[in-house]
mmCIF file with all atom_site columns, C-alpha atoms in Angstrom:
data_model
loop_
_atom_site.group_PDB
_atom_site.id
_atom_site.type_symbol
_atom_site.label_atom_id
_atom_site.label_alt_id
_atom_site.label_comp_id
_atom_site.label_asym_id
_atom_site.label_entity_id
_atom_site.label_seq_id
_atom_site.pdbx_PDB_ins_code
_atom_site.Cartn_x
_atom_site.Cartn_y
_atom_site.Cartn_z
_atom_site.occupancy
_atom_site.B_iso_or_equiv
_atom_site.pdbx_formal_charge
_atom_site.auth_seq_id
_atom_site.auth_comp_id
_atom_site.auth_asym_id
_atom_site.auth_atom_id
_atom_site.pdbx_PDB_model_num
ATOM 1   C CA . MET O 1 1   ? -94.329  -156.021 -30.219 1.00 44.00 ? 1   MET O CA 1
ATOM 2   C CA . ASP O 1 2   ? -92.979  -153.332 -32.424 1.00 46.00 ? 2   ASP O CA 1
ATOM 3   C CA . MET O 1 3   ? -95.830  -150.668 -32.119 1.00 43.00 ? 3   MET O CA 1
ATOM 4   C CA . PRO O 1 4   ? -94.698  -148.516 -35.222 1.00 43.00 ? 4   PRO O CA 1
ATOM 5   C CA . ASN O 1 5   ? -95.505  -151.461 -37.564 1.00 57.00 ? 5   ASN O CA 1
ATOM 6   C CA . TYR O 1 6   ? -99.103  -151.537 -36.077 1.00 72.00 ? 6   TYR O CA 1
ATOM 7   C CA . SER O 1 7   ? -99.915  -147.931 -35.546 1.00 79.00 ? 7   SER O CA 1
ATOM 8   C CA . PRO O 1 8   ? -101.429 -145.534 -38.103 1.00 91.00 ? 8   PRO O CA 1
ATOM 9   C CA . SER O 1 9   ? -99.391  -142.639 -39.050 1.00 95.00 ? 9   SER O CA 1
ATOM 10  C CA . ILE O 1 10  ? -99.623  -139.536 -36.985 1.00 96.00 ? 10  ILE O CA 1
ATOM 11  C CA . THR O 1 11  ? -101.287 -137.618 -39.821 1.00 97.00 ? 11  THR O CA 1
ATOM 12  C CA . THR O 1 12  ? -103.873 -140.415 -40.153 1.00 96.00 ? 12  THR O CA 1
ATOM 13  C CA . MET O 1 13  ? -104.593 -140.332 -36.447 1.00 96.00 ? 13  MET O CA 1
ATOM 14  C CA . ILE O 1 14  ? -104.953 -136.563 -36.555 1.00 97.00 ? 14  ILE O CA 1
ATOM 15  C CA . ARG O 1 15  ? -107.499 -136.750 -39.448 1.00 97.00 ? 15  ARG O CA 1
ATOM 16  C CA . MET O 1 16  ? -109.348 -139.555 -37.530 1.00 95.00 ? 16  MET O CA 1
ATOM 17  C CA . ASP O 1 17  ? -109.641 -137.268 -34.597 1.00 95.00 ? 17  ASP O CA 1
ATOM 18  C CA . HIS O 1 18  ? -110.915 -134.450 -36.782 1.00 96.00 ? 18  HIS O CA 1
ATOM 19  C CA . THR O 1 19  ? -113.635 -136.793 -38.147 1.00 95.00 ? 19  THR O CA 1
ATOM 20  C CA . HIS O 1 20  ? -114.743 -137.952 -34.548 1.00 92.00 ? 20  HIS O CA 1
ATOM 21  C CA . VAL O 1 21  ? -115.144 -134.528 -33.502 1.00 95.00 ? 21  VAL O CA 1
ATOM 22  C CA . MET O 1 22  ? -117.036 -133.319 -36.571 1.00 95.00 ? 22  MET O CA 1
ATOM 23  C CA . ALA O 1 23  ? -119.232 -136.220 -36.261 1.00 93.00 ? 23  ALA O CA 1
ATOM 24  C CA . ALA O 1 24  ? -120.126 -135.354 -32.730 1.00 93.00 ? 24  ALA O CA 1
ATOM 25  C CA . PHE O 1 25  ? -120.695 -131.623 -33.915 1.00 95.00 ? 25  PHE O CA 1
ATOM 26  C CA . HIS O 1 26  ? -123.283 -132.918 -36.468 1.00 93.00 ? 26  HIS O CA 1
ATOM 27  C CA . ARG O 1 27  ? -125.236 -134.602 -33.743 1.00 92.00 ? 27  ARG O CA 1
ATOM 28  C CA . TYR O 1 28  ? -125.833 -131.385 -31.904 1.00 94.00 ? 28  TYR O CA 1
ATOM 29  C CA . HIS O 1 29  ? -129.034 -129.365 -32.517 1.00 92.00 ? 29  HIS O CA 1
ATOM 30  C CA . ALA O 1 30  ? -130.747 -126.567 -30.722 1.00 91.00 ? 30  ALA O CA 1
ATOM 31  C CA . ALA O 1 31  ? -133.892 -128.809 -30.229 1.00 93.00 ? 31  ALA O CA 1
ATOM 32  C CA . THR O 1 32  ? -131.899 -131.760 -28.858 1.00 92.00 ? 32  THR O CA 1
ATOM 33  C CA . SER O 1 33  ? -132.578 -132.572 -25.238 1.00 91.00 ? 33  SER O CA 1
ATOM 34  C CA . TRP O 1 34  ? -130.472 -130.944 -22.561 1.00 93.00 ? 34  TRP O CA 1
ATOM 35  C CA . TRP O 1 35  ? -128.996 -134.235 -21.362 1.00 92.00 ? 35  TRP O CA 1
ATOM 36  C CA . ARG O 1 36  ? -128.095 -135.255 -24.866 1.00 91.00 ? 36  ARG O CA 1
ATOM 37  C CA . LYS O 1 37  ? -126.493 -131.835 -25.465 1.00 93.00 ? 37  LYS O CA 1
ATOM 38  C CA . ARG O 1 38  ? -124.426 -132.254 -22.296 1.00 94.00 ? 38  ARG O CA 1
ATOM 39  C CA . ALA O 1 39  ? -123.096 -135.671 -23.598 1.00 92.00 ? 39  ALA O CA 1
ATOM 40  C CA . ILE O 1 40  ? -122.266 -134.356 -27.164 1.00 93.00 ? 40  ILE O CA 1
ATOM 41  C CA . VAL O 1 41  ? -120.533 -131.290 -25.628 1.00 95.00 ? 41  VAL O CA 1
ATOM 42  C CA . GLU O 1 42  ? -118.659 -133.280 -23.148 1.00 93.00 ? 42  GLU O CA 1
ATOM 43  C CA . LEU O 1 43  ? -117.500 -135.810 -25.643 1.00 93.00 ? 43  LEU O CA 1
ATOM 44  C CA . ALA O 1 44  ? -116.394 -133.264 -28.102 1.00 95.00 ? 44  ALA O CA 1
ATOM 45  C CA . CYS O 1 45  ? -114.704 -131.171 -25.519 1.00 95.00 ? 45  CYS O CA 1
ATOM 46  C CA . THR O 1 46  ? -112.791 -134.153 -23.973 1.00 94.00 ? 46  THR O CA 1
ATOM 47  C CA . ALA O 1 47  ? -111.765 -135.329 -27.393 1.00 95.00 ? 47  ALA O CA 1
ATOM 48  C CA . LEU O 1 48  ? -110.597 -131.808 -28.382 1.00 97.00 ? 48  LEU O CA 1
ATOM 49  C CA . GLU O 1 49  ? -108.528 -131.562 -25.197 1.00 96.00 ? 49  GLU O CA 1
ATOM 50  C CA . ILE O 1 50  ? -106.768 -134.821 -25.723 1.00 95.00 ? 50  ILE O CA 1
ATOM 51  C CA . HIS O 1 51  ? -106.326 -134.001 -29.493 1.00 96.00 ? 51  HIS O CA 1
ATOM 52  C CA . ALA O 1 52  ? -104.758 -130.692 -28.774 1.00 97.00 ? 52  ALA O CA 1
ATOM 53  C CA . GLN O 1 53  ? -102.393 -132.028 -25.983 1.00 97.00 ? 53  GLN O CA 1
ATOM 54  C CA . LEU O 1 54  ? -101.312 -134.700 -28.293 1.00 97.00 ? 54  LEU O CA 1
ATOM 55  C CA . GLU O 1 55  ? -100.521 -132.360 -31.043 1.00 97.00 ? 55  GLU O CA 1
ATOM 56  C CA . GLU O 1 56  ? -98.732  -129.938 -28.751 1.00 97.00 ? 56  GLU O CA 1
ATOM 57  C CA . GLU O 1 57  ? -96.624  -132.673 -27.178 1.00 97.00 ? 57  GLU O CA 1
ATOM 58  C CA . ILE O 1 58  ? -95.788  -134.718 -30.218 1.00 97.00 ? 58  ILE O CA 1
ATOM 59  C CA . PHE O 1 59  ? -96.879  -133.309 -33.560 1.00 96.00 ? 59  PHE O CA 1
ATOM 60  C CA . TYR O 1 60  ? -96.107  -129.558 -33.455 1.00 95.00 ? 60  TYR O CA 1
ATOM 61  C CA . PRO O 1 61  ? -92.692  -130.198 -31.913 1.00 95.00 ? 61  PRO O CA 1
ATOM 62  C CA . ALA O 1 62  ? -91.710  -132.719 -34.627 1.00 95.00 ? 62  ALA O CA 1
ATOM 63  C CA . LEU O 1 63  ? -93.073  -130.387 -37.345 1.00 94.00 ? 63  LEU O CA 1
ATOM 64  C CA . ALA O 1 64  ? -91.361  -127.293 -35.893 1.00 92.00 ? 64  ALA O CA 1
ATOM 65  C CA . GLY O 1 65  ? -88.068  -129.232 -36.470 1.00 91.00 ? 65  GLY O CA 1
ATOM 66  C CA . VAL O 1 66  ? -88.395  -129.318 -40.097 1.00 92.00 ? 66  VAL O CA 1
ATOM 67  C CA . LEU O 1 67  ? -90.671  -126.352 -40.938 1.00 86.00 ? 67  LEU O CA 1
ATOM 68  C CA . HIS O 1 68  ? -89.164  -123.160 -39.730 1.00 81.00 ? 68  HIS O CA 1
ATOM 69  C CA . SER O 1 69  ? -91.311  -120.129 -39.051 1.00 82.00 ? 69  SER O CA 1
ATOM 70  C CA . ASP O 1 70  ? -94.598  -121.496 -40.478 1.00 86.00 ? 70  ASP O CA 1
ATOM 71  C CA . ASP O 1 71  ? -97.460  -119.160 -39.930 1.00 89.00 ? 71  ASP O CA 1
ATOM 72  C CA . THR O 1 72  ? -100.039 -121.901 -39.708 1.00 89.00 ? 72  THR O CA 1
ATOM 73  C CA . LEU O 1 73  ? -98.039  -123.797 -37.111 1.00 90.00 ? 73  LEU O CA 1
ATOM 74  C CA . GLU O 1 74  ? -97.183  -120.708 -35.070 1.00 91.00 ? 74  GLU O CA 1
ATOM 75  C CA . LYS O 1 75  ? -100.900 -119.821 -34.563 1.00 92.00 ? 75  LYS O CA 1
ATOM 76  C CA . SER O 1 76  ? -102.000 -123.333 -33.895 1.00 93.00 ? 76  SER O CA 1
ATOM 77  C CA . LYS O 1 77  ? -100.995 -123.252 -30.084 1.00 93.00 ? 77  LYS O CA 1
ATOM 78  C CA . PRO O 1 78  ? -102.750 -119.907 -29.410 1.00 95.00 ? 78  PRO O CA 1
ATOM 79  C CA . GLU O 1 79  ? -105.888 -121.464 -31.259 1.00 95.00 ? 79  GLU O CA 1
ATOM 80  C CA . HIS O 1 80  ? -105.651 -124.252 -28.965 1.00 96.00 ? 80  HIS O CA 1
ATOM 81  C CA . ASP O 1 81  ? -105.646 -121.926 -25.861 1.00 96.00 ? 81  ASP O CA 1
ATOM 82  C CA . GLU O 1 82  ? -108.681 -120.216 -27.094 1.00 96.00 ? 82  GLU O CA 1
ATOM 83  C CA . MET O 1 83  ? -110.316 -123.458 -27.700 1.00 96.00 ? 83  MET O CA 1
ATOM 84  C CA . ARG O 1 84  ? -109.468 -124.432 -24.139 1.00 97.00 ? 84  ARG O CA 1
ATOM 85  C CA . ALA O 1 85  ? -110.965 -121.240 -22.841 1.00 97.00 ? 85  ALA O CA 1
ATOM 86  C CA . ASP O 1 86  ? -114.236 -121.773 -24.707 1.00 96.00 ? 86  ASP O CA 1
ATOM 87  C CA . ILE O 1 87  ? -114.409 -125.309 -23.288 1.00 97.00 ? 87  ILE O CA 1
ATOM 88  C CA . ALA O 1 88  ? -114.051 -123.927 -19.810 1.00 97.00 ? 88  ALA O CA 1
ATOM 89  C CA . ARG O 1 89  ? -116.840 -121.388 -20.334 1.00 96.00 ? 89  ARG O CA 1
ATOM 90  C CA . LEU O 1 90  ? -119.103 -124.297 -21.830 1.00 95.00 ? 90  LEU O CA 1
ATOM 91  C CA . ARG O 1 91  ? -118.358 -126.520 -18.771 1.00 94.00 ? 91  ARG O CA 1
ATOM 92  C CA . ALA O 1 92  ? -119.364 -123.663 -16.325 1.00 96.00 ? 92  ALA O CA 1
ATOM 93  C CA . MET O 1 93  ? -122.810 -123.435 -18.124 1.00 96.00 ? 93  MET O CA 1
ATOM 94  C CA . HIS O 1 94  ? -125.932 -125.793 -18.062 1.00 95.00 ? 94  HIS O CA 1
ATOM 95  C CA . PRO O 1 95  ? -127.190 -126.770 -21.494 1.00 95.00 ? 95  PRO O CA 1
ATOM 96  C CA . ARG O 1 96  ? -130.437 -125.025 -20.539 1.00 94.00 ? 96  ARG O CA 1
ATOM 97  C CA . ASP O 1 97  ? -128.677 -121.726 -20.270 1.00 94.00 ? 97  ASP O CA 1
ATOM 98  C CA . ALA O 1 98  ? -129.654 -119.292 -23.193 1.00 90.00 ? 98  ALA O CA 1
ATOM 99  C CA . ALA O 1 99  ? -126.010 -118.757 -24.340 1.00 95.00 ? 99  ALA O CA 1
ATOM 100 C CA . PHE O 1 100 ? -125.087 -122.501 -24.208 1.00 96.00 ? 100 PHE O CA 1
ATOM 101 C CA . ASP O 1 101 ? -126.103 -123.051 -27.955 1.00 96.00 ? 101 ASP O CA 1
ATOM 102 C CA . ALA O 1 102 ? -124.299 -120.013 -29.140 1.00 96.00 ? 102 ALA O CA 1
ATOM 103 C CA . ARG O 1 103 ? -121.238 -120.779 -27.177 1.00 96.00 ? 103 ARG O CA 1
ATOM 104 C CA . PHE O 1 104 ? -121.014 -124.321 -28.550 1.00 96.00 ? 104 PHE O CA 1
ATOM 105 C CA . MET O 1 105 ? -121.597 -123.009 -32.120 1.00 96.00 ? 105 MET O CA 1
ATOM 106 C CA . LYS O 1 106 ? -118.771 -120.603 -31.673 1.00 96.00 ? 106 LYS O CA 1
ATOM 107 C CA . LEU O 1 107 ? -116.420 -123.456 -30.666 1.00 97.00 ? 107 LEU O CA 1
ATOM 108 C CA . MET O 1 108 ? -117.616 -125.553 -33.615 1.00 96.00 ? 108 MET O CA 1
ATOM 109 C CA . ARG O 1 109 ? -116.768 -122.604 -35.977 1.00 96.00 ? 109 ARG O CA 1
ATOM 110 C CA . GLU O 1 110 ? -113.411 -122.131 -34.515 1.00 96.00 ? 110 GLU O CA 1
ATOM 111 C CA . VAL O 1 111 ? -112.490 -125.758 -34.588 1.00 97.00 ? 111 VAL O CA 1
ATOM 112 C CA . MET O 1 112 ? -113.716 -126.226 -38.161 1.00 97.00 ? 112 MET O CA 1
ATOM 113 C CA . HIS O 1 113 ? -111.446 -123.398 -39.219 1.00 96.00 ? 113 HIS O CA 1
ATOM 114 C CA . HIS O 1 114 ? -108.516 -124.797 -37.345 1.00 95.00 ? 114 HIS O CA 1
ATOM 115 C CA . VAL O 1 115 ? -109.160 -128.329 -38.847 1.00 96.00 ? 115 VAL O CA 1
ATOM 116 C CA . ALA O 1 116 ? -109.483 -126.875 -42.380 1.00 96.00 ? 116 ALA O CA 1
ATOM 117 C CA . GLU O 1 117 ? -106.025 -125.285 -41.951 1.00 94.00 ? 117 GLU O CA 1
ATOM 118 C CA . GLU O 1 118 ? -104.380 -128.321 -40.508 1.00 95.00 ? 118 GLU O CA 1
ATOM 119 C CA . GLU O 1 119 ? -105.747 -130.640 -43.077 1.00 96.00 ? 119 GLU O CA 1
ATOM 120 C CA . THR O 1 120 ? -104.907 -128.485 -46.095 1.00 95.00 ? 120 THR O CA 1
ATOM 121 C CA . MET O 1 121 ? -101.586 -127.011 -44.867 1.00 93.00 ? 121 MET O CA 1
ATOM 122 C CA . LEU O 1 122 ? -99.901  -128.731 -41.889 1.00 94.00 ? 122 LEU O CA 1
ATOM 123 C CA . LEU O 1 123 ? -100.771 -132.395 -42.539 1.00 96.00 ? 123 LEU O CA 1
ATOM 124 C CA . PRO O 1 124 ? -99.512  -132.366 -46.290 1.00 96.00 ? 124 PRO O CA 1
ATOM 125 C CA . ALA O 1 125 ? -96.359  -130.566 -45.179 1.00 94.00 ? 125 ALA O CA 1
ATOM 126 C CA . ALA O 1 126 ? -95.736  -133.181 -42.431 1.00 95.00 ? 126 ALA O CA 1
ATOM 127 C CA . GLU O 1 127 ? -96.296  -135.955 -44.911 1.00 96.00 ? 127 GLU O CA 1
ATOM 128 C CA . ARG O 1 128 ? -93.654  -134.553 -47.157 1.00 95.00 ? 128 ARG O CA 1
ATOM 129 C CA . ALA O 1 129 ? -91.235  -133.472 -44.384 1.00 94.00 ? 129 ALA O CA 1
ATOM 130 C CA . LEU O 1 130 ? -91.551  -136.246 -42.012 1.00 95.00 ? 130 LEU O CA 1
ATOM 131 C CA . ALA O 1 131 ? -92.392  -139.072 -44.225 1.00 93.00 ? 131 ALA O CA 1
ATOM 132 C CA . ALA O 1 132 ? -89.871  -141.591 -42.529 1.00 93.00 ? 132 ALA O CA 1
ATOM 133 C CA . GLU O 1 133 ? -91.034  -140.678 -39.093 1.00 94.00 ? 133 GLU O CA 1
ATOM 134 C CA . LEU O 1 134 ? -94.986  -140.677 -39.434 1.00 95.00 ? 134 LEU O CA 1
ATOM 135 C CA . SER O 1 135 ? -95.588  -144.194 -38.355 1.00 94.00 ? 135 SER O CA 1
ATOM 136 C CA . ALA O 1 136 ? -93.270  -143.848 -35.266 1.00 95.00 ? 136 ALA O CA 1
ATOM 137 C CA . LEU O 1 137 ? -94.871  -140.503 -34.312 1.00 96.00 ? 137 LEU O CA 1
ATOM 138 C CA . GLY O 1 138 ? -98.254  -142.385 -34.660 1.00 95.00 ? 138 GLY O CA 1
ATOM 139 C CA . ALA O 1 139 ? -97.074  -145.122 -32.224 1.00 95.00 ? 139 ALA O CA 1
ATOM 140 C CA . ARG O 1 140 ? -96.019  -142.330 -29.759 1.00 95.00 ? 140 ARG O CA 1
ATOM 141 C CA . MET O 1 141 ? -99.423  -140.687 -30.074 1.00 96.00 ? 141 MET O CA 1
ATOM 142 C CA . THR O 1 142 ? -101.150 -143.880 -29.425 1.00 94.00 ? 142 THR O CA 1
ATOM 143 C CA . ARG O 1 143 ? -99.315  -144.589 -26.252 1.00 94.00 ? 143 ARG O CA 1
ATOM 144 C CA . ARG O 1 144 ? -99.716  -141.074 -25.032 1.00 95.00 ? 144 ARG O CA 1
ATOM 145 C CA . ARG O 1 145 ? -103.430 -141.057 -25.944 1.00 93.00 ? 145 ARG O CA 1
ATOM 146 C CA . LEU O 1 146 ? -103.969 -144.214 -23.774 1.00 91.00 ? 146 LEU O CA 1
ATOM 147 C CA . GLN O 1 147 ? -102.387 -142.289 -20.874 1.00 93.00 ? 147 GLN O CA 1
ATOM 148 C CA . LEU O 1 148 ? -104.570 -139.228 -21.283 1.00 92.00 ? 148 LEU O CA 1
ATOM 149 C CA . VAL O 1 149 ? -107.826 -141.116 -21.750 1.00 90.00 ? 149 VAL O CA 1
ATOM 150 C CA . ALA O 1 150 ? -107.068 -142.987 -18.478 1.00 89.00 ? 150 ALA O CA 1
ATOM 151 C CA . GLN O 1 151 ? -106.671 -139.728 -16.855 1.00 88.00 ? 151 GLN O CA 1
ATOM 152 C CA . LYS O 1 152 ? -109.958 -138.296 -18.249 1.00 79.00 ? 152 LYS O CA 1
ATOM 153 C CA . ARG O 1 153 ? -112.397 -140.743 -16.540 1.00 79.00 ? 153 ARG O CA 1
ATOM 154 C CA . PRO O 1 154 ? -112.956 -143.546 -19.215 1.00 77.00 ? 154 PRO O CA 1
ATOM 155 C CA . ALA O 1 155 ? -116.371 -144.332 -17.861 1.00 77.00 ? 155 ALA O CA 1
ATOM 156 C CA . ALA O 1 156 ? -117.545 -140.729 -18.466 1.00 77.00 ? 156 ALA O CA 1
ATOM 157 C CA . ILE O 1 157 ? -116.134 -140.934 -22.093 1.00 75.00 ? 157 ILE O CA 1
ATOM 158 C CA . ALA O 1 158 ? -117.920 -144.208 -22.705 1.00 77.00 ? 158 ALA O CA 1
ATOM 159 C CA . ALA O 1 159 ? -121.171 -142.712 -21.268 1.00 74.00 ? 159 ALA O CA 1
ATOM 160 C CA . ASN O 1 160 ? -120.946 -139.563 -23.339 1.00 72.00 ? 160 ASN O CA 1
ATOM 161 C CA . THR O 1 161 ? -120.162 -141.753 -26.453 1.00 74.00 ? 161 THR O CA 1
ATOM 162 C CA . VAL O 1 162 ? -123.489 -143.539 -25.803 1.00 75.00 ? 162 VAL O CA 1
ATOM 163 C CA . GLY O 1 163 ? -125.413 -140.261 -25.410 1.00 74.00 ? 163 GLY O CA 1
ATOM 164 C CA . THR O 1 164 ? -123.791 -138.828 -28.600 1.00 76.00 ? 164 THR O CA 1
ATOM 165 C CA . PHE O 1 165 ? -123.880 -141.911 -30.911 1.00 76.00 ? 165 PHE O CA 1
ATOM 166 C CA . PRO O 1 166 ? -126.620 -144.099 -29.352 1.00 68.00 ? 166 PRO O CA 1
ATOM 167 C CA . PHE O 1 167 ? -127.315 -146.238 -32.503 1.00 61.00 ? 167 PHE O CA 1
ATOM 168 C CA . ALA O 1 168 ? -123.644 -146.849 -33.248 1.00 63.00 ? 168 ALA O CA 1
ATOM 169 C CA . SER O 1 169 ? -123.082 -147.708 -29.603 1.00 60.00 ? 169 SER O CA 1
ATOM 170 C CA . LEU O 1 170 ? -125.851 -150.195 -29.638 1.00 59.00 ? 170 LEU O CA 1
ATOM 171 C CA . ALA O 1 171 ? -124.615 -151.817 -32.759 1.00 61.00 ? 171 ALA O CA 1
ATOM 172 C CA . MET O 1 172 ? -121.136 -152.029 -31.490 1.00 65.00 ? 172 MET O CA 1
ATOM 173 C CA . ALA O 1 173 ? -122.365 -153.603 -28.161 1.00 62.00 ? 173 ALA O CA 1
ATOM 174 C CA . THR O 1 174 ? -124.305 -156.029 -30.028 1.00 68.00 ? 174 THR O CA 1
ATOM 175 C CA . LEU O 1 175 ? -121.367 -157.122 -32.278 1.00 65.00 ? 175 LEU O CA 1
ATOM 176 C CA . GLY O 1 176 ? -119.147 -157.312 -29.079 1.00 63.00 ? 176 GLY O CA 1
ATOM 177 C CA . ALA O 1 177 ? -121.739 -159.545 -27.293 1.00 69.00 ? 177 ALA O CA 1
ATOM 178 C CA . VAL O 1 178 ? -122.049 -161.924 -30.360 1.00 72.00 ? 178 VAL O CA 1
ATOM 179 C CA . ALA O 1 179 ? -118.123 -162.096 -30.576 1.00 70.00 ? 179 ALA O CA 1
ATOM 180 C CA . ILE O 1 180 ? -117.819 -162.956 -26.919 1.00 77.00 ? 180 ILE O CA 1
ATOM 181 C CA . ALA O 1 181 ? -120.652 -165.557 -27.234 1.00 75.00 ? 181 ALA O CA 1
ATOM 182 C CA . ARG O 1 182 ? -118.864 -167.167 -30.132 1.00 74.00 ? 182 ARG O CA 1
ATOM 183 C CA . CYS O 1 183 ? -115.628 -167.256 -28.234 1.00 77.00 ? 183 CYS O CA 1
ATOM 184 C CA . LEU O 1 184 ? -117.223 -168.592 -25.075 1.00 79.00 ? 184 LEU O CA 1
ATOM 185 C CA . ARG O 1 185 ? -119.002 -171.642 -26.913 1.00 72.00 ? 185 ARG O CA 1
ATOM 186 C CA . PRO O 1 186 ? -117.254 -174.924 -26.236 1.00 68.00 ? 186 PRO O CA 1
ATOM 187 C CA . ALA O 1 187 ? -114.784 -175.850 -28.786 1.00 58.00 ? 187 ALA O CA 1
ATOM 188 C CA . ARG O 1 188 ? -116.834 -178.790 -30.108 1.00 58.00 ? 188 ARG O CA 1
ATOM 189 C CA . VAL O 1 189 ? -119.747 -176.398 -30.914 1.00 56.00 ? 189 VAL O CA 1
ATOM 190 C CA . ARG O 1 190 ? -117.300 -173.896 -32.786 1.00 54.00 ? 190 ARG O CA 1
ATOM 191 C CA . ARG O 1 191 ? -115.918 -176.855 -34.819 1.00 60.00 ? 191 ARG O CA 1
ATOM 192 C CA . GLY O 1 192 ? -119.439 -177.887 -35.979 1.00 60.00 ? 192 GLY O CA 1
ATOM 193 C CA . ARG O 1 193 ? -119.447 -180.979 -33.763 1.00 56.00 ? 193 ARG O CA 1
ATOM 194 C CA . LEU O 1 194 ? -116.958 -182.903 -35.643 1.00 54.00 ? 194 LEU O CA 1
ATOM 195 C CA . GLY O 1 195 ? -116.159 -185.239 -32.823 1.00 51.00 ? 195 GLY O CA 1
#
């Protein structure tokens, strides 16, 4: 299988990551139960860590090869480092701690600023300068993402996804169960008992 033909472009994948994290951010409220806050924060933080590593390993080096001394690109890695420090501080806290909400709100503001710069400056620049490579870079990002997710405890990611998006998770589980049930029915039943 030639993965580049089936993979979204790297810029599409980056935008999808941004959308996923923003959706998690919108689920967080000060009045949310502490266990759900923990799920939302863990899901967002894990997604951000994976996203940052993928950008640093694949996207930024490719972009640096065609954009020389770009200010937005040069400050992206230090912004990722600050984000990682905020994530470590959050993980050292309990959601019932008085400063937890403020710490997560700070992370959200920093990430939203970073996302805005990437989506308005870096991604359009990449789409112009790396047009012929975007799909191949997307395939590399897909392969590496699978490796990183496997290292980050997929069961915990799944549990945090359910805690963050309970209704969407229920809908997906229901659709999956229906699809499996349809696949497991005997062939005669699937063909409408033609025989």
